[in-house]
N, CA, C and O atoms as a DFTB+ gen file, in Angstrom:
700 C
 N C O
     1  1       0.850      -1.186       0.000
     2  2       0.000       0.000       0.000
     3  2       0.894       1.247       0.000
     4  3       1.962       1.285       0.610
     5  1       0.475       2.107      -0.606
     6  2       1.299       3.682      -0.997
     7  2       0.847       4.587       0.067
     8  3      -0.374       4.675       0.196
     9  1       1.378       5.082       0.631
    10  2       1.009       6.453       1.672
    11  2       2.116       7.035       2.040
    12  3       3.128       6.340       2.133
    13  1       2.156       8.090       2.258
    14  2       3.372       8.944       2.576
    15  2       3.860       8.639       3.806
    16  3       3.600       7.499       4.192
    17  1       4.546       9.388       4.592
    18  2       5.439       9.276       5.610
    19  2       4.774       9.758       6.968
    20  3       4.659       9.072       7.984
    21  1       4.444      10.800       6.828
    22  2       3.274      10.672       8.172
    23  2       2.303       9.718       8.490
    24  3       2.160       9.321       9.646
    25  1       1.321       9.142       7.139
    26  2       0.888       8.209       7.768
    27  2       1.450       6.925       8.320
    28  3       0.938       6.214       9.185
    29  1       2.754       6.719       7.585
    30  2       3.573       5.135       7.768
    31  2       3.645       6.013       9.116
    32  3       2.953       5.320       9.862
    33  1       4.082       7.169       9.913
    34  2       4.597       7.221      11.065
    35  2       3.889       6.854      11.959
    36  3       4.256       6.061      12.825
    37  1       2.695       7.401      11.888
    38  2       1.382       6.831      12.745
    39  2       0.931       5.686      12.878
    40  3       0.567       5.284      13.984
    41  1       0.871       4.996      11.869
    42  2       0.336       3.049      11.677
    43  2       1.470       2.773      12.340
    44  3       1.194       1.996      13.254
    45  1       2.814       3.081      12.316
    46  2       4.002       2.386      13.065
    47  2       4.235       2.404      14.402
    48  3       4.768       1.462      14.989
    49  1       3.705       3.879      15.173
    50  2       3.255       4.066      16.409
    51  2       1.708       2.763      17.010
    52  3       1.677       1.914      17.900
    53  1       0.815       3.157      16.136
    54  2      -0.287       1.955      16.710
    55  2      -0.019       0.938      16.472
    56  3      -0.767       0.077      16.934
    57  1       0.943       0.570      15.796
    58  2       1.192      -1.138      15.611
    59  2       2.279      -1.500      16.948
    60  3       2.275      -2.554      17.584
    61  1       3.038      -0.521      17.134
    62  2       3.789      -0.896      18.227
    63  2       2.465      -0.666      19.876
    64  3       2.282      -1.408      20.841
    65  1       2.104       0.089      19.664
    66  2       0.839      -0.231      20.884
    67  2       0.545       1.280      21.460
    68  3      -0.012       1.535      22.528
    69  1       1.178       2.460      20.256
    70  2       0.816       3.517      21.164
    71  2      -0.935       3.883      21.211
    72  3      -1.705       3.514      20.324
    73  1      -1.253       4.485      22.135
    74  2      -2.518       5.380      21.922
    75  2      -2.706       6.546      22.499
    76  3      -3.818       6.850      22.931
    77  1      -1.762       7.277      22.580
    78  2      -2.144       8.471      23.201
    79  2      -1.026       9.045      23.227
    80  3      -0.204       8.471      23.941
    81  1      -0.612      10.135      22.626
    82  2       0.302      11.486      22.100
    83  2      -0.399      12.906      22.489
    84  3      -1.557      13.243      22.243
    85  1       0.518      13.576      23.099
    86  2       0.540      14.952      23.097
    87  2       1.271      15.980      22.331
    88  3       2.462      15.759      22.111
    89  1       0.582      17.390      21.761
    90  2       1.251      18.230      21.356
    91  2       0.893      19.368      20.648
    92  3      -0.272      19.690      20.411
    93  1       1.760      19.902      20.350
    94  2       1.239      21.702      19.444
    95  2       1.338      21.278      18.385
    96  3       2.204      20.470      18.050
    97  1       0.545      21.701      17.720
    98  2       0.076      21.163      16.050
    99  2       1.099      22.693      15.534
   100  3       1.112      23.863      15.917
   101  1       1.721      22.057      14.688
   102  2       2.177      22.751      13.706
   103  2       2.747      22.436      12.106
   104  3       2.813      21.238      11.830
   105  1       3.116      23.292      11.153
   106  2       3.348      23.465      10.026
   107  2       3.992      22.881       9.756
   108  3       3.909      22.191       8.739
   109  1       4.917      22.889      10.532
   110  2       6.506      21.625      10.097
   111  2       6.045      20.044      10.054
   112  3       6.910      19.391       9.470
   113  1       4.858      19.174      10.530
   114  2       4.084      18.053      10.506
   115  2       2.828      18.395      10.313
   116  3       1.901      18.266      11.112
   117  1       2.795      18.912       9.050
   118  2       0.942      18.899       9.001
   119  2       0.753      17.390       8.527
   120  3      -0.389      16.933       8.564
   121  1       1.991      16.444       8.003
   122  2       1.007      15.450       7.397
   123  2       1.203      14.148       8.376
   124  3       0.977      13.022       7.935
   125  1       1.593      14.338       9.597
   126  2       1.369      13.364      10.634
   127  2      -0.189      14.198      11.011
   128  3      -1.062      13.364      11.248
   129  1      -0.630      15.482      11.096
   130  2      -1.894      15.599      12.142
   131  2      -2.825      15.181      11.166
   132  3      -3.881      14.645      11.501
   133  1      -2.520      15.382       9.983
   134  2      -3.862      14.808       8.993
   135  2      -3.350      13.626       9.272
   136  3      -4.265      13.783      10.080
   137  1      -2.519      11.954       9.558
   138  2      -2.981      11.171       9.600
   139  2      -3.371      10.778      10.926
   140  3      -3.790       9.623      11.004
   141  1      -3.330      11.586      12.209
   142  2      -4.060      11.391      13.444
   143  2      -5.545      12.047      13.529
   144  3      -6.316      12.146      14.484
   145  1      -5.677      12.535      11.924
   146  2      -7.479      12.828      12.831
   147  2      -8.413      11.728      12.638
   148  3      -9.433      11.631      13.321
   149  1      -7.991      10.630      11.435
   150  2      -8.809       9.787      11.838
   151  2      -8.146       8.565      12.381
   152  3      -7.877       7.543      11.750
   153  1      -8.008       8.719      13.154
   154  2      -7.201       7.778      14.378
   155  2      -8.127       7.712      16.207
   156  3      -7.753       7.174      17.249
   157  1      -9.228       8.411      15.931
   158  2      -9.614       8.581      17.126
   159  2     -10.136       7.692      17.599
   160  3     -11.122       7.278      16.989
   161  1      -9.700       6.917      19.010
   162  2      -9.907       5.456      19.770
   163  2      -8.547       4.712      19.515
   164  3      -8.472       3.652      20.137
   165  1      -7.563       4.991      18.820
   166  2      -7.014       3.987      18.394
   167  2      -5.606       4.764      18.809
   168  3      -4.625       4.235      19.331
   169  1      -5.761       6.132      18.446
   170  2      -4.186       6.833      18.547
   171  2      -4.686       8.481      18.811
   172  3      -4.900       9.429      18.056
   173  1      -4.735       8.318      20.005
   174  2      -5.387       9.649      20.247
   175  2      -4.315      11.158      20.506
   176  3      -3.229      10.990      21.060
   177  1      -4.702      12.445      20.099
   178  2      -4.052      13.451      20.302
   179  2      -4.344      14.253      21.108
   180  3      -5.343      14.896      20.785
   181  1      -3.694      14.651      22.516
   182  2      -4.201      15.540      23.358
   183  2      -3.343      16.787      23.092
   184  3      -2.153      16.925      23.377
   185  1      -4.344      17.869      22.358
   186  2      -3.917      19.507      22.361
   187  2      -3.356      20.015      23.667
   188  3      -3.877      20.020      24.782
   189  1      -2.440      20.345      23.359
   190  2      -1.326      21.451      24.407
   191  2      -1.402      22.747      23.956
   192  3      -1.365      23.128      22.786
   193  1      -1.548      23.625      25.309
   194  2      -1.206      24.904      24.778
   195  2       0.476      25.443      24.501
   196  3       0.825      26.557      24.112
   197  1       1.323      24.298      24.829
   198  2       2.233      24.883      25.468
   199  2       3.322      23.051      25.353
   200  3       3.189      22.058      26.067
   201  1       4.204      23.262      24.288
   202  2       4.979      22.451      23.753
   203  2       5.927      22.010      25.358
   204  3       6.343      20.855      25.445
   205  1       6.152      22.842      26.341
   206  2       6.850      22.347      27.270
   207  2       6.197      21.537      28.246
   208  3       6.693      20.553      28.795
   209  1       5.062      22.003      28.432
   210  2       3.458      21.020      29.026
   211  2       3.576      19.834      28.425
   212  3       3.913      18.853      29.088
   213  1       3.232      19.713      26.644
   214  2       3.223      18.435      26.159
   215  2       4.065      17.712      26.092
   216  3       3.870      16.592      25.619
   217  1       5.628      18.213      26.666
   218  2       6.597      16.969      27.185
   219  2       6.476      16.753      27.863
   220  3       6.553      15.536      28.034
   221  1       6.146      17.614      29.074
   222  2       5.993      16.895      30.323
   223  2       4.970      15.664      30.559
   224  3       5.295      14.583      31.052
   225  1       3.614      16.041      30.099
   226  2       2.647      15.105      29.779
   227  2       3.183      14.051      28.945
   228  3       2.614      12.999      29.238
   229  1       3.938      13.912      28.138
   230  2       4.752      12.318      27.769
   231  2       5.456      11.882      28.493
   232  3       5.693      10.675      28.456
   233  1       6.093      12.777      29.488
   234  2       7.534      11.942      30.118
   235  2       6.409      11.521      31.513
   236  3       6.640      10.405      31.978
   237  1       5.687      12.006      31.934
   238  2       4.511      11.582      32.773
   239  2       3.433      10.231      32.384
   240  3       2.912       9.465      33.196
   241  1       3.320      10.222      31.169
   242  2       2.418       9.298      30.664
   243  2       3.854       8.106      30.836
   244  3       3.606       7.017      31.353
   245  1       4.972       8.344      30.479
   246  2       5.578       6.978      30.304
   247  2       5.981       6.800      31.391
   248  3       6.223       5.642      31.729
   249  1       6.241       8.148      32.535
   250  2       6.604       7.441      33.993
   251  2       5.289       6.363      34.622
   252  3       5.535       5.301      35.192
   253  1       4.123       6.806      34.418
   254  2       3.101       6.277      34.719
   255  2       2.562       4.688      34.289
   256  3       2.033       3.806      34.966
   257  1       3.047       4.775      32.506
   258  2       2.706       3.448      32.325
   259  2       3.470       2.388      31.838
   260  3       3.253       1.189      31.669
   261  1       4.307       3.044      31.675
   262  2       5.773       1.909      31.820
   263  2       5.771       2.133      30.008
   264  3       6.925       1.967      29.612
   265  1       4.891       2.430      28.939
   266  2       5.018       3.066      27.833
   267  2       5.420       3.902      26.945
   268  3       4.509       4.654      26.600
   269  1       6.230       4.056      26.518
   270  2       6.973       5.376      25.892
   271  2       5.674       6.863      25.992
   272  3       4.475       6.701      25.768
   273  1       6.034       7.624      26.207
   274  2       4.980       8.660      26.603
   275  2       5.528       9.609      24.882
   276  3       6.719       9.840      24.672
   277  1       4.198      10.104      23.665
   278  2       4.757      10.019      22.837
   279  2       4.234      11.831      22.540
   280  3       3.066      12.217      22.590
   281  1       5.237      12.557      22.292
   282  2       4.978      14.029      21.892
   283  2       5.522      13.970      20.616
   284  3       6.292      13.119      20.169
   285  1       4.883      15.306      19.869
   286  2       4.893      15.969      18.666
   287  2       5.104      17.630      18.947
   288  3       4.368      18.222      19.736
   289  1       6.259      18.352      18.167
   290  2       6.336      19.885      18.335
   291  2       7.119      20.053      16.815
   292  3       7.610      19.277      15.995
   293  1       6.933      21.598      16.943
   294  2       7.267      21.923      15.572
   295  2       8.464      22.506      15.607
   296  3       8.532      22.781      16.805
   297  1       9.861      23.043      14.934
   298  2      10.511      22.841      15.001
   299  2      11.226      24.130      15.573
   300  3      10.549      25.103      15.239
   301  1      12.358      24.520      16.322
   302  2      12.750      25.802      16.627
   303  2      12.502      25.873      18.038
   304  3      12.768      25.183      19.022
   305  1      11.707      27.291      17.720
   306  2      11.244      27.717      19.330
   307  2      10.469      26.569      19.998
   308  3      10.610      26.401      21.209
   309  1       9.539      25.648      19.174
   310  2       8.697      24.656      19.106
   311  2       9.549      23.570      20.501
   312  3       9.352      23.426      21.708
   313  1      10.633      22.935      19.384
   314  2      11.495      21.879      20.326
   315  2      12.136      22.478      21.628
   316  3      12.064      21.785      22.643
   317  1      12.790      23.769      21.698
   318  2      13.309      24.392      22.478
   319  2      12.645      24.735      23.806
   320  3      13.229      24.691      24.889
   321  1      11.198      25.129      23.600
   322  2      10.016      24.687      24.709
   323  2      10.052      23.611      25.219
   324  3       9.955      23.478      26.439
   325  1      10.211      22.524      24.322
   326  2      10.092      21.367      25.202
   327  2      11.138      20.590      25.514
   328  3      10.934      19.487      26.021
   329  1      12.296      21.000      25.283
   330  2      13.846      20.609      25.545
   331  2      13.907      20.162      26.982
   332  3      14.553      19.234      27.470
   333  1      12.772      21.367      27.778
   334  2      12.834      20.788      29.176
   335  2      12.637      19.965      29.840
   336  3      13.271      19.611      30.834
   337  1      11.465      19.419      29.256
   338  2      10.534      17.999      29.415
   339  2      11.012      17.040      28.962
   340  3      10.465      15.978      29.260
   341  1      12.355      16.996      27.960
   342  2      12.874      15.715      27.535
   343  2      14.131      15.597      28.337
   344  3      14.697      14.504      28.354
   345  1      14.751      16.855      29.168
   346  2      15.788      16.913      30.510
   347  2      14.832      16.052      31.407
   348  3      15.165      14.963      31.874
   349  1      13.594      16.657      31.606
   350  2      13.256      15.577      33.253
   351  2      12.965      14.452      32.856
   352  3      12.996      13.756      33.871
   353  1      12.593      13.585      31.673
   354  2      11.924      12.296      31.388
   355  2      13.512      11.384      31.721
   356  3      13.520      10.284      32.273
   357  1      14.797      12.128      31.246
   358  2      16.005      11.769      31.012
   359  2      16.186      11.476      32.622
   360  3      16.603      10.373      32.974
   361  1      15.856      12.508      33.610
   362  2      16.293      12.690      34.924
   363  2      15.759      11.877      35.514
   364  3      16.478      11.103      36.147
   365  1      14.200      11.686      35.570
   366  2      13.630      10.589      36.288
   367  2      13.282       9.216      35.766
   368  3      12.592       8.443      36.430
   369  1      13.895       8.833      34.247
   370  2      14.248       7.412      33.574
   371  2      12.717       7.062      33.195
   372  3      12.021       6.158      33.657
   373  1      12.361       8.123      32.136
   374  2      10.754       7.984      31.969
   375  2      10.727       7.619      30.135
   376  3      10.962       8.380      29.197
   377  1      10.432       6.497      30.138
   378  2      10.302       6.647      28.345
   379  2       9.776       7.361      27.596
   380  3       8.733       7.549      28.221
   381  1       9.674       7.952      26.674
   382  2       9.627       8.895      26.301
   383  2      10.077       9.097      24.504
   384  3      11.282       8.910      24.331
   385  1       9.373       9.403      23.347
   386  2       9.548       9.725      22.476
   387  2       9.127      11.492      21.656
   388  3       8.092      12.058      21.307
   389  1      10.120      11.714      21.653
   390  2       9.204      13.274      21.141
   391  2      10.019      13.463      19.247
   392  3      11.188      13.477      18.860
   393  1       8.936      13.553      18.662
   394  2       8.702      13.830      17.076
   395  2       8.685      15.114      17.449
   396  3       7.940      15.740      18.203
   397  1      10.368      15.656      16.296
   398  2       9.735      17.184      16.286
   399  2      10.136      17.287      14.451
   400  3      10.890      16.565      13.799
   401  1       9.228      18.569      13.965
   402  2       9.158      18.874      12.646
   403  2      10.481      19.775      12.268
   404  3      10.883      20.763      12.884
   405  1      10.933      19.300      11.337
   406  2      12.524      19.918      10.630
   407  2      12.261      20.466       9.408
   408  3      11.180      20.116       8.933
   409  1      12.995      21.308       8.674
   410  2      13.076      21.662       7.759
   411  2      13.325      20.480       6.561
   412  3      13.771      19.398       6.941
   413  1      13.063      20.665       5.242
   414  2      13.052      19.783       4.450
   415  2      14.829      19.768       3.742
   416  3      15.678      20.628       3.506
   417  1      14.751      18.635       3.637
   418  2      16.234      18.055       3.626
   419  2      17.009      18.333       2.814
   420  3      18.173      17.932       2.846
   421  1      16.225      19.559       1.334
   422  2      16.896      20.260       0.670
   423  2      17.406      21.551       1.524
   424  3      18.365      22.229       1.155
   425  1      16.862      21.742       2.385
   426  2      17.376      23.250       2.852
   427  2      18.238      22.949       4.259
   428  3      18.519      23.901       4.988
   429  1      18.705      21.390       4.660
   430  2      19.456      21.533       5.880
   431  2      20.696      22.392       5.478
   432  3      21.129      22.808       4.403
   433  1      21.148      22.502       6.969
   434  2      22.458      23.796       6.714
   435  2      22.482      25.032       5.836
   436  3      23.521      25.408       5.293
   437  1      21.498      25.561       5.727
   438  2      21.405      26.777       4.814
   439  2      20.841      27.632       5.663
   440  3      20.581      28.699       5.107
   441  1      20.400      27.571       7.358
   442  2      20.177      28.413       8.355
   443  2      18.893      28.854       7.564
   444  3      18.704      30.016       7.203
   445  1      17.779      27.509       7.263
   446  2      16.992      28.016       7.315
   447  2      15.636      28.336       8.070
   448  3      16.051      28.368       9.229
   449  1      14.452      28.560       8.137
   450  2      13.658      29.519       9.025
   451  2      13.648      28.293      10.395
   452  3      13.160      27.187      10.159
   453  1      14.082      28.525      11.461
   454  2      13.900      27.923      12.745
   455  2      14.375      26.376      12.502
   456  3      13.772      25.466      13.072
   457  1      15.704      26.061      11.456
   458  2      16.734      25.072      11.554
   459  2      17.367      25.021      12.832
   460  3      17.923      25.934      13.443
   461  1      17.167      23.558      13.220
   462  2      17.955      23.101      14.426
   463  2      18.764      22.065      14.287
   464  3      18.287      21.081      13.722
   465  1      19.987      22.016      14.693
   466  2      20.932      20.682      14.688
   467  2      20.249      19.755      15.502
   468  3      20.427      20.182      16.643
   469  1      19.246      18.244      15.595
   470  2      18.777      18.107      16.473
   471  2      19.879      16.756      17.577
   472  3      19.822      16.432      18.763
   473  1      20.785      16.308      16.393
   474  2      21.828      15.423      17.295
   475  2      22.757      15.971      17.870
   476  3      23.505      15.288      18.569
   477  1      22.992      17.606      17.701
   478  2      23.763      18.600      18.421
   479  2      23.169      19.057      19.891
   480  3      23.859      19.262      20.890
   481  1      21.943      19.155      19.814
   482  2      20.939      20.110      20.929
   483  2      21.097      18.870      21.826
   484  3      21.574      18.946      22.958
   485  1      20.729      17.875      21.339
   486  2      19.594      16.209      21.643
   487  2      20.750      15.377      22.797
   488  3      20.750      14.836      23.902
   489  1      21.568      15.679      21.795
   490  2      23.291      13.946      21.902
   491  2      23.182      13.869      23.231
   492  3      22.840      12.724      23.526
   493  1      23.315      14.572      24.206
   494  2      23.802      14.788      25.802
   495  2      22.593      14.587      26.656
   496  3      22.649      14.064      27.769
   497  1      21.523      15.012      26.106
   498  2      20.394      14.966      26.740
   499  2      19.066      13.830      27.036
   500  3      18.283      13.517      27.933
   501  1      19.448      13.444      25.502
   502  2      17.724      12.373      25.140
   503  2      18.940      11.016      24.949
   504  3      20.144      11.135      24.720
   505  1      18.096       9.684      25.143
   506  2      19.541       8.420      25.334
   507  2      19.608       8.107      23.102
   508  3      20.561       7.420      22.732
   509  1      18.863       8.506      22.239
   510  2      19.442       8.690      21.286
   511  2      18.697       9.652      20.631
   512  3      17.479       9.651      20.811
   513  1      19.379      10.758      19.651
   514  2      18.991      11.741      18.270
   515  2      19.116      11.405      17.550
   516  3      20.182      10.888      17.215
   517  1      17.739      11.514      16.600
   518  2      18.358      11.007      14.860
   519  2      17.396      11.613      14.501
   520  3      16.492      12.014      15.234
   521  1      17.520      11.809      12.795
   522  2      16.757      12.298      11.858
   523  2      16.366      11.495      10.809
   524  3      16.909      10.436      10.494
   525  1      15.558      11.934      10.349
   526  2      15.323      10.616       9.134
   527  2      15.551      10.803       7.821
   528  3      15.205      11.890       7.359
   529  1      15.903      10.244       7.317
   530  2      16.785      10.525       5.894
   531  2      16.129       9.953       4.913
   532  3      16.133      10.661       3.906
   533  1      15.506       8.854       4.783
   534  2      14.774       7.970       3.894
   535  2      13.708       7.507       4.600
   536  3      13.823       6.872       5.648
   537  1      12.297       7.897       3.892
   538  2      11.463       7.561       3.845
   539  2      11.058       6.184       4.463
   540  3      10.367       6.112       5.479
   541  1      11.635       4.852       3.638
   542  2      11.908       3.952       3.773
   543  2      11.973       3.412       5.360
   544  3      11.436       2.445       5.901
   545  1      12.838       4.425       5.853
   546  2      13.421       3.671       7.157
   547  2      12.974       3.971       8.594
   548  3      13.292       3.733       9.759
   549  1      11.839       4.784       7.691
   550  2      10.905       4.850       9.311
   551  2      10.120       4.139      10.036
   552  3       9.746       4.631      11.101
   553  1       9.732       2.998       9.713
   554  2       9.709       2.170      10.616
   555  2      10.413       1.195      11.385
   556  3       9.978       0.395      12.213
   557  1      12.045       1.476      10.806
   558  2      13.105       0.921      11.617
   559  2      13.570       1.664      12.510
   560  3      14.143       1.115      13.452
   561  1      13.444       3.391      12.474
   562  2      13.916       3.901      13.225
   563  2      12.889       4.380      14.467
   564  3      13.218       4.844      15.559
   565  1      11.485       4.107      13.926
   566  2      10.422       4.387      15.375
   567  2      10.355       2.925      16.031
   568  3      10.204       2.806      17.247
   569  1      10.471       1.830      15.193
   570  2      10.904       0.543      16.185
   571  2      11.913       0.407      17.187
   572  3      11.709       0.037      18.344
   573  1      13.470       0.857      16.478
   574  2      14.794       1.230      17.250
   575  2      14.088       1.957      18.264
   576  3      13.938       1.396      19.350
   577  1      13.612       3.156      18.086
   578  2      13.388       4.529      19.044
   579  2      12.732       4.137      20.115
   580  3      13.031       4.533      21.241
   581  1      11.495       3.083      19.800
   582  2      10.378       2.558      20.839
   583  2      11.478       1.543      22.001
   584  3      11.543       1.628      23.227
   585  1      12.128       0.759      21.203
   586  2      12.796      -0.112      22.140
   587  2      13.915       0.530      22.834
   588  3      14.355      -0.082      23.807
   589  1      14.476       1.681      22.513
   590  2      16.124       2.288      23.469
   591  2      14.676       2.983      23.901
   592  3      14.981       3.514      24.969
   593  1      13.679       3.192      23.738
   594  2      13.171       4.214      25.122
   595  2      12.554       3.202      26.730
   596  3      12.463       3.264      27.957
   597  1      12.316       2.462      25.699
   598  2      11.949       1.083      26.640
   599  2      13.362       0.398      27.453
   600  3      13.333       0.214      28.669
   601  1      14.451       0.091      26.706
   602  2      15.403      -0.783      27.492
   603  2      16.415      -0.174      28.102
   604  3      16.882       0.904      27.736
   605  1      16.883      -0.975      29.265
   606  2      18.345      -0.590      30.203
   607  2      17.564       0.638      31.156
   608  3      16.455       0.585      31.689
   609  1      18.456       1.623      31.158
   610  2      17.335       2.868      31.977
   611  2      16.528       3.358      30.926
   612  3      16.991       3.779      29.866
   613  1      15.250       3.305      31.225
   614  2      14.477       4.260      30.530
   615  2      14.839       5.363      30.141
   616  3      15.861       5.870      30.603
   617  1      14.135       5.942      29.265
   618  2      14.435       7.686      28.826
   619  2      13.936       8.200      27.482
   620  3      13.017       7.747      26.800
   621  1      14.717       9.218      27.249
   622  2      13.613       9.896      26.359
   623  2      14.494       9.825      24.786
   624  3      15.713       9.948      24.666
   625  1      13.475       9.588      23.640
   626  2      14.310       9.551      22.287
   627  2      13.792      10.581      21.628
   628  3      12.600      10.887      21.671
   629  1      14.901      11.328      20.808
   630  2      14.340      12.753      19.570
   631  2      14.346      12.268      18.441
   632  3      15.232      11.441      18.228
   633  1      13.658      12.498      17.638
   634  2      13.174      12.245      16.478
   635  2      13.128      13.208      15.652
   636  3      12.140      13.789      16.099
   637  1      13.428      13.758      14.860
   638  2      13.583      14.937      13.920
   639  2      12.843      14.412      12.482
   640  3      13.244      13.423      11.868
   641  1      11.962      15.054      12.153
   642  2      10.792      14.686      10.662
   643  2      11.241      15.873       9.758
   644  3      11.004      17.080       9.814
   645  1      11.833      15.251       9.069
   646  2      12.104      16.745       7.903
   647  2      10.644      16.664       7.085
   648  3      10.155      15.545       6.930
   649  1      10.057      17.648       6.645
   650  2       8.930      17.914       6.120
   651  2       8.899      16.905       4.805
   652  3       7.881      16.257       4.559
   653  1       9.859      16.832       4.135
   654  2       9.739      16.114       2.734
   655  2       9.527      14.813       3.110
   656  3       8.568      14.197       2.644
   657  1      10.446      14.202       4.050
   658  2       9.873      12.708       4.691
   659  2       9.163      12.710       5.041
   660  3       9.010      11.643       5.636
   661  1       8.114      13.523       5.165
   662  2       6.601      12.851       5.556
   663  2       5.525      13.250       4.526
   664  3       4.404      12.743       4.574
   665  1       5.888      14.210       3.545
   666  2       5.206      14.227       2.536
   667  2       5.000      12.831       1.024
   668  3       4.102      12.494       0.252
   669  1       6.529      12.401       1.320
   670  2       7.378      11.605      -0.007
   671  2       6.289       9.812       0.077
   672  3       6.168       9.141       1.102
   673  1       5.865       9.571      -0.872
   674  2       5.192       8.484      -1.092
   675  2       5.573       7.257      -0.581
   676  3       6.767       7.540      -0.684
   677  1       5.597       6.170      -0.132
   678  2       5.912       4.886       0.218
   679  2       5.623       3.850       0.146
   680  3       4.403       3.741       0.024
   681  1       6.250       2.742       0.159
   682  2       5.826       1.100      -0.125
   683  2       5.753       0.721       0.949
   684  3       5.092      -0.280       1.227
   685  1       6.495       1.509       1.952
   686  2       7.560       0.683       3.330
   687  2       6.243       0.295       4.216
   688  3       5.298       1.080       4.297
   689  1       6.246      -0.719       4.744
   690  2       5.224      -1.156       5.805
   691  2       5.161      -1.050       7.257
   692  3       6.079      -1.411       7.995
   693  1       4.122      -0.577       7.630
   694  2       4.649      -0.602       9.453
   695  2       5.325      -1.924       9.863
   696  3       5.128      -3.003       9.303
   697  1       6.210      -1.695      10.989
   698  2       6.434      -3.043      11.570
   699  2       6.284      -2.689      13.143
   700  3       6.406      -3.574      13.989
């Protein structure tokens, strides 16, 4: 089946067992929130006013249920809000995944509008940073991401979505 990259991101989250994500909807992932609106019962989205709230509310949901606690923010000031919430999930060994929206992968390093290094900010803080480069490999890398947030000490993983990877068409299947 063909669908772009936001939706493979989402079927790959409910196939691994998530249901419940927090976060600020923004521009940099519009095509993960179009594939969470019809997801409701199955993969639900709780609106935040406030991107540093909706980490906390993940690193809380995963202290609570032993589940990766799963946020979404947009990219810049966006992640930088919630930089804090992925320090305490780290501090108190809370699983934890936070998706944030990147610039598209033609314009990395060209300082463009609210570009962030996210394995620069991330490396020291969250137990791994990565970005996604191919389409393809996102469901190896939200599988990887689900299990280092799950094993050894818990904690929190960054995820960086460049806009074109979640727009770009696909074969790749959830796993």
């Amino acid at each position: 089946m063909v669908r772009n990259g936001g939706h493979l991101l989402v079927e790959c989250l409910i196939a691994l067992g998530a249901s419940k994500s927090f976060g600020v909807p923004g521009e940099s992932y519009l095509a993960v929130l179009d594939a969470l609106h019809d997801t409701h019962g199955k993969l639900d989205y709780v609106l935040c006013r406030n991107e540093g709230g909706a980490a906390f509310m993940a690193s809380a949901y995963g202290k609570l249920t032993g589940s990766p606690g799963i946020c979404f923010v947009t990219r810049g000031p966006g992640v930088t809000n919630a930089s804090i919430g992925v320090h305490t999930a780290m501090q108190d060994s809370s699983p934890m995944i936070l998706f944030v929206g990147q610039v598209g992968t033609d314009m990395k390093g060209r300082e463009a509008f609210q570009e962030i290094d996210y394995r620069a900010v991330f490396g020291t803080v969250a137990k791994w940073a990565v970005e996604i480069d191919d389409v393809s490999r996102l469901p190896e890398i939200v599988a990887r991401a689900w299990t280092t947030a799950l094993t050894g000490r818990p904690g929190p993983v960054v995820i960086a979505l460049p806009e074109d990877m979640l727009t770009t068409l696909t074969e790749a299947a959830p796993r």
